[in-house]
Amino acid sequence: MSPKKSDGKQSGGNFERSLKRLEEIIETLERGEVSLDEVMKMYEEGVHLSKACLEQLTQAELKLKRLSKDINGNFRLIDNTEE
Amino acid sequence: MANNLTVLSVTELTRTIKGVLEARFSNLAVQGEISNCKLHSSGHLYFTLKDEHAQLQAVMWRSRVGNLFFTPQDGMNVIARGNITVYEVRGVYQIDVVQLRPLGIGELQLAFERLKQRLAGEGLFDVERKKPLPPYPRRIGIVTSSTGAAIKDIVNIISRRFPAVELILCPVKVQGVGAAEEIATAIRDFNRYGKIDVMIVGRGGGSLEDLWAFNEEVVARAIYGSKIPVISAVGHEIDFTIADFVADLRAPTPSAAAELVVVDRSEIVEIVRNFWYNAHQIASNKISLEKERIKALLRSHTFNRPLDLVRQYSQRLDEVKHTLSQSVAHHFRLLQEHVGSLQKRVASVNPELTLERGYAMVTRNGKVVSRAKVLSQSDHVGIKFHDGIVPAEIK
């Protein structure tokens, strides 16, 4: 439980971290040992986190790429042109 | 003596033998056991066919090797169709194999069992070494054909369930000789590339021959060596391949793999919804509590500031709540629609059909029991078959 660790920002679709943090927040809130100020901070953080999660879920469109290897064995991603 | 005979050069004699043999022994089929099998780097396959009393050199040219669906292995009984040819340079005859088939399905099953036992003995199937799958993968590698049904099914299902991911296809040949090697290379390439969280390796349904590449040792070794968790997804439910035993998780079909690899986004919506509900509840309670406490305090002291503070918090809560309902409501609506269509889909999957296939369902007080551990001795349950329920008691 380290509230400092998270800055309330959702980075690159890391649902695992966000949802875990939401769980942590709820657990902390339910234990009821935090000050009102902290309750509010956590609440706001949670709202931002979950909003970012939802936005990603509704806005995201599945990306399909293809792994391509050049003669030197370097990899890069190319668009999947074939259907 | 020699003057009475025509003296031939070695070349002349060999040519004559070649003419006779090749005319006499063309388009024939011969059965034997493979030994000394070698796939040359040129792509040609060399082996010996033998039985108890004789052996025959055999060669299969690269162009024909390409039509094989299995890797011929020593000890396998096969039928080779082809022509006897004489290799003049070395004065040897051999069979030029046009087509090679296992003597029967039994040969393949034998090869399958032998490999399975050997790999099991080496610990390739050990449960302890199976890696857990990431709960929310961001990048999913897929090793399959770029034109098969598998990739289409996977794309469809993941874009419905959880589109916030990136699928990275490494297209491979999934049947025929060379397929196994391509699949293994793709798995190793993904590991070298590294930037994926999990991979699905598989193909859609087909005959035993079509699926054979997934029973080859190179594929098993590549899966075993993968640092990235591997989900195998080969054929239909009933098909078990060596790849399935080595993989960290076996999915019965490519579609099932797509369902297993990502959660449904409605689950996340549920988590978020619960959070909003609970957190708001707790925050409101905390504020009212604080208000009461301070009011009580105020009755005894002339002390205004804390109440102000609480009012500020109260306002802040309302503001957050407002933001939430304004800017997020439409996301909820969108997802709600999605969840609605999902529920319809689920409803259309009739559990009775499963029962008709011979499965039974255990119920207690009208609810389905899905775990053995929730039952205890002398519990009364019902066993639901497709044609009715029978009462039962747990022993």
JSON list of C-alpha atoms in Angstrom, two decimals, chain B residues 89-196:
[
{"chain": "B", "resi": 89, "resn": "VAL", "atom": "CA", "xyz": [29.08, -42.11, -61.04]},
{"chain": "B", "resi": 90, "resn": "ARG", "atom": "CA", "xyz": [29.08, -44.51, -58.11]},
{"chain": "B", "resi": 91, "resn": "GLY", "atom": "CA", "xyz": [27.55, -47.53, -59.75]},
{"chain": "B", "resi": 92, "resn": "VAL", "atom": "CA", "xyz": [24.72, -47.82, -57.31]},
{"chain": "B", "resi": 93, "resn": "TYR", "atom": "CA", "xyz": [21.02, -48.14, -57.71]},
{"chain": "B", "resi": 94, "resn": "GLN", "atom": "CA", "xyz": [18.48, -46.44, -55.52]},
{"chain": "B", "resi": 95, "resn": "ILE", "atom": "CA", "xyz": [14.82, -45.64, -55.44]},
{"chain": "B", "resi": 96, "resn": "ASP", "atom": "CA", "xyz": [13.85, -42.13, -56.45]},
{"chain": "B", "resi": 97, "resn": "VAL", "atom": "CA", "xyz": [10.88, -41.62, -54.16]},
{"chain": "B", "resi": 98, "resn": "VAL", "atom": "CA", "xyz": [7.97, -39.68, -55.61]},
{"chain": "B", "resi": 99, "resn": "GLN", "atom": "CA", "xyz": [5.61, -40.20, -52.71]},
{"chain": "B", "resi": 100, "resn": "LEU", "atom": "CA", "xyz": [6.13, -41.41, -49.19]},
{"chain": "B", "resi": 101, "resn": "ARG", "atom": "CA", "xyz": [3.35, -42.42, -46.83]},
{"chain": "B", "resi": 102, "resn": "PRO", "atom": "CA", "xyz": [3.32, -43.87, -43.36]},
{"chain": "B", "resi": 103, "resn": "LEU", "atom": "CA", "xyz": [2.21, -47.51, -43.57]},
{"chain": "B", "resi": 104, "resn": "GLY", "atom": "CA", "xyz": [-0.89, -46.53, -41.64]},
{"chain": "B", "resi": 105, "resn": "ILE", "atom": "CA", "xyz": [-2.25, -44.04, -39.16]},
{"chain": "B", "resi": 106, "resn": "GLY", "atom": "CA", "xyz": [-0.77, -46.44, -36.61]},
{"chain": "B", "resi": 107, "resn": "GLU", "atom": "CA", "xyz": [2.73, -45.43, -37.67]},
{"chain": "B", "resi": 108, "resn": "LEU", "atom": "CA", "xyz": [1.98, -41.80, -36.90]},
{"chain": "B", "resi": 109, "resn": "GLN", "atom": "CA", "xyz": [0.36, -42.68, -33.61]},
{"chain": "B", "resi": 110, "resn": "LEU", "atom": "CA", "xyz": [3.38, -44.75, -32.72]},
{"chain": "B", "resi": 111, "resn": "ALA", "atom": "CA", "xyz": [5.69, -41.87, -33.56]},
{"chain": "B", "resi": 112, "resn": "PHE", "atom": "CA", "xyz": [3.42, -39.58, -31.51]},
{"chain": "B", "resi": 113, "resn": "GLU", "atom": "CA", "xyz": [3.47, -41.90, -28.48]},
{"chain": "B", "resi": 114, "resn": "ARG", "atom": "CA", "xyz": [7.23, -42.42, -28.68]},
{"chain": "B", "resi": 115, "resn": "LEU", "atom": "CA", "xyz": [7.90, -38.68, -28.81]},
{"chain": "B", "resi": 116, "resn": "LYS", "atom": "CA", "xyz": [5.35, -37.96, -26.09]},
{"chain": "B", "resi": 117, "resn": "GLN", "atom": "CA", "xyz": [6.95, -40.49, -23.77]},
{"chain": "B", "resi": 118, "resn": "ARG", "atom": "CA", "xyz": [10.45, -39.28, -24.46]},
{"chain": "B", "resi": 119, "resn": "LEU", "atom": "CA", "xyz": [9.59, -35.62, -23.92]},
{"chain": "B", "resi": 120, "resn": "ALA", "atom": "CA", "xyz": [7.55, -36.41, -20.81]},
{"chain": "B", "resi": 121, "resn": "GLY", "atom": "CA", "xyz": [10.57, -38.28, -19.48]},
{"chain": "B", "resi": 122, "resn": "GLU", "atom": "CA", "xyz": [12.70, -35.22, -20.07]},
{"chain": "B", "resi": 123, "resn": "GLY", "atom": "CA", "xyz": [10.25, -33.08, -18.11]},
{"chain": "B", "resi": 124, "resn": "LEU", "atom": "CA", "xyz": [8.92, -31.00, -20.98]},
{"chain": "B", "resi": 125, "resn": "PHE", "atom": "CA", "xyz": [5.34, -31.42, -19.81]},
{"chain": "B", "resi": 126, "resn": "ASP", "atom": "CA", "xyz": [5.93, -30.76, -16.11]},
{"chain": "B", "resi": 127, "resn": "VAL", "atom": "CA", "xyz": [3.20, -28.72, -14.56]},
{"chain": "B", "resi": 128, "resn": "GLU", "atom": "CA", "xyz": [5.58, -26.89, -12.22]},
{"chain": "B", "resi": 129, "resn": "ARG", "atom": "CA", "xyz": [7.37, -25.23, -15.09]},
{"chain": "B", "resi": 130, "resn": "LYS", "atom": "CA", "xyz": [4.24, -23.92, -16.75]},
{"chain": "B", "resi": 131, "resn": "LYS", "atom": "CA", "xyz": [4.20, -20.14, -16.76]},
{"chain": "B", "resi": 132, "resn": "PRO", "atom": "CA", "xyz": [1.15, -18.17, -15.65]},
{"chain": "B", "resi": 133, "resn": "LEU", "atom": "CA", "xyz": [-0.52, -16.01, -18.28]},
{"chain": "B", "resi": 134, "resn": "PRO", "atom": "CA", "xyz": [-0.53, -12.23, -17.86]},
{"chain": "B", "resi": 135, "resn": "PRO", "atom": "CA", "xyz": [-4.03, -11.11, -16.83]},
{"chain": "B", "resi": 136, "resn": "TYR", "atom": "CA", "xyz": [-4.06, -8.05, -19.08]},
{"chain": "B", "resi": 137, "resn": "PRO", "atom": "CA", "xyz": [-1.63, -8.57, -21.97]},
{"chain": "B", "resi": 138, "resn": "ARG", "atom": "CA", "xyz": [-0.97, -5.53, -24.12]},
{"chain": "B", "resi": 139, "resn": "ARG", "atom": "CA", "xyz": [0.78, -7.24, -27.00]},
{"chain": "B", "resi": 140, "resn": "ILE", "atom": "CA", "xyz": [-0.12, -10.72, -28.11]},
{"chain": "B", "resi": 141, "resn": "GLY", "atom": "CA", "xyz": [2.04, -12.67, -30.54]},
{"chain": "B", "resi": 142, "resn": "ILE", "atom": "CA", "xyz": [0.34, -15.09, -32.91]},
{"chain": "B", "resi": 143, "resn": "VAL", "atom": "CA", "xyz": [2.09, -17.90, -34.75]},
{"chain": "B", "resi": 144, "resn": "THR", "atom": "CA", "xyz": [-0.20, -19.21, -37.47]},
{"chain": "B", "resi": 145, "resn": "SER", "atom": "CA", "xyz": [-0.91, -18.95, -41.17]},
{"chain": "B", "resi": 146, "resn": "SER", "atom": "CA", "xyz": [-1.77, -15.48, -42.44]},
{"chain": "B", "resi": 147, "resn": "THR", "atom": "CA", "xyz": [-4.55, -16.89, -44.60]},
{"chain": "B", "resi": 148, "resn": "GLY", "atom": "CA", "xyz": [-6.13, -19.50, -42.33]},
{"chain": "B", "resi": 149, "resn": "ALA", "atom": "CA", "xyz": [-9.33, -19.45, -40.33]},
{"chain": "B", "resi": 150, "resn": "ALA", "atom": "CA", "xyz": [-7.40, -19.24, -37.05]},
{"chain": "B", "resi": 151, "resn": "ILE", "atom": "CA", "xyz": [-6.17, -15.66, -37.42]},
{"chain": "B", "resi": 152, "resn": "LYS", "atom": "CA", "xyz": [-9.61, -14.47, -38.53]},
{"chain": "B", "resi": 153, "resn": "ASP", "atom": "CA", "xyz": [-11.29, -16.10, -35.55]},
{"chain": "B", "resi": 154, "resn": "ILE", "atom": "CA", "xyz": [-8.74, -14.67, -33.15]},
{"chain": "B", "resi": 155, "resn": "VAL", "atom": "CA", "xyz": [-9.03, -11.14, -34.57]},
{"chain": "B", "resi": 156, "resn": "ASN", "atom": "CA", "xyz": [-12.83, -11.27, -34.45]},
{"chain": "B", "resi": 157, "resn": "ILE", "atom": "CA", "xyz": [-13.05, -12.46, -30.89]},
{"chain": "B", "resi": 158, "resn": "ILE", "atom": "CA", "xyz": [-10.40, -10.18, -29.45]},
{"chain": "B", "resi": 159, "resn": "SER", "atom": "CA", "xyz": [-11.81, -7.10, -31.16]},
{"chain": "B", "resi": 160, "resn": "ARG", "atom": "CA", "xyz": [-15.13, -7.91, -29.56]},
{"chain": "B", "resi": 161, "resn": "ARG", "atom": "CA", "xyz": [-13.84, -8.77, -26.09]},
{"chain": "B", "resi": 162, "resn": "PHE", "atom": "CA", "xyz": [-10.90, -6.49, -25.51]},
{"chain": "B", "resi": 163, "resn": "PRO", "atom": "CA", "xyz": [-9.74, -4.38, -28.43]},
{"chain": "B", "resi": 164, "resn": "ALA", "atom": "CA", "xyz": [-7.24, -2.38, -26.38]},
{"chain": "B", "resi": 165, "resn": "VAL", "atom": "CA", "xyz": [-4.42, -4.72, -27.40]},
{"chain": "B", "resi": 166, "resn": "GLU", "atom": "CA", "xyz": [-2.00, -5.12, -30.24]},
{"chain": "B", "resi": 167, "resn": "LEU", "atom": "CA", "xyz": [-1.86, -8.42, -32.11]},
{"chain": "B", "resi": 168, "resn": "ILE", "atom": "CA", "xyz": [1.42, -9.27, -33.77]},
{"chain": "B", "resi": 169, "resn": "LEU", "atom": "CA", "xyz": [1.28, -12.00, -36.34]},
{"chain": "B", "resi": 170, "resn": "CYS", "atom": "CA", "xyz": [4.29, -14.02, -37.33]},
{"chain": "B", "resi": 171, "resn": "PRO", "atom": "CA", "xyz": [2.94, -15.79, -40.41]},
{"chain": "B", "resi": 172, "resn": "VAL", "atom": "CA", "xyz": [4.06, -19.40, -40.91]},
{"chain": "B", "resi": 173, "resn": "LYS", "atom": "CA", "xyz": [3.27, -22.43, -42.97]},
{"chain": "B", "resi": 174, "resn": "VAL", "atom": "CA", "xyz": [1.19, -24.67, -40.71]},
{"chain": "B", "resi": 175, "resn": "GLN", "atom": "CA", "xyz": [1.29, -27.90, -42.69]},
{"chain": "B", "resi": 176, "resn": "GLY", "atom": "CA", "xyz": [3.68, -29.80, -44.92]},
{"chain": "B", "resi": 177, "resn": "VAL", "atom": "CA", "xyz": [7.35, -30.43, -44.36]},
{"chain": "B", "resi": 178, "resn": "GLY", "atom": "CA", "xyz": [9.14, -27.32, -43.23]},
{"chain": "B", "resi": 179, "resn": "ALA", "atom": "CA", "xyz": [6.03, -26.17, -41.37]},
{"chain": "B", "resi": 180, "resn": "ALA", "atom": "CA", "xyz": [7.31, -27.45, -38.04]},
{"chain": "B", "resi": 181, "resn": "GLU", "atom": "CA", "xyz": [10.63, -25.71, -38.56]},
{"chain": "B", "resi": 182, "resn": "GLU", "atom": "CA", "xyz": [8.88, -22.43, -39.47]},
{"chain": "B", "resi": 183, "resn": "ILE", "atom": "CA", "xyz": [6.65, -22.62, -36.41]},
{"chain": "B", "resi": 184, "resn": "ALA", "atom": "CA", "xyz": [9.64, -23.29, -34.15]},
{"chain": "B", "resi": 185, "resn": "THR", "atom": "CA", "xyz": [11.59, -20.42, -35.72]},
{"chain": "B", "resi": 186, "resn": "ALA", "atom": "CA", "xyz": [8.65, -18.06, -35.22]},
{"chain": "B", "resi": 187, "resn": "ILE", "atom": "CA", "xyz": [8.44, -18.96, -31.53]},
{"chain": "B", "resi": 188, "resn": "ARG", "atom": "CA", "xyz": [12.15, -18.33, -31.10]},
{"chain": "B", "resi": 189, "resn": "ASP", "atom": "CA", "xyz": [11.91, -15.09, -33.10]},
{"chain": "B", "resi": 190, "resn": "PHE", "atom": "CA", "xyz": [9.18, -13.80, -30.81]},
{"chain": "B", "resi": 191, "resn": "ASN", "atom": "CA", "xyz": [11.43, -14.53, -27.85]},
{"chain": "B", "resi": 192, "resn": "ARG", "atom": "CA", "xyz": [14.29, -12.67, -29.45]},
{"chain": "B", "resi": 193, "resn": "TYR", "atom": "CA", "xyz": [11.98, -9.79, -30.33]},
{"chain": "B", "resi": 194, "resn": "GLY", "atom": "CA", "xyz": [10.76, -9.87, -26.76]},
{"chain": "B", "resi": 195, "resn": "LYS", "atom": "CA", "xyz": [8.15, -7.13, -26.80]},
{"chain": "B", "resi": 196, "resn": "ILE", "atom": "CA", "xyz": [5.09, -9.31, -26.40]}
]
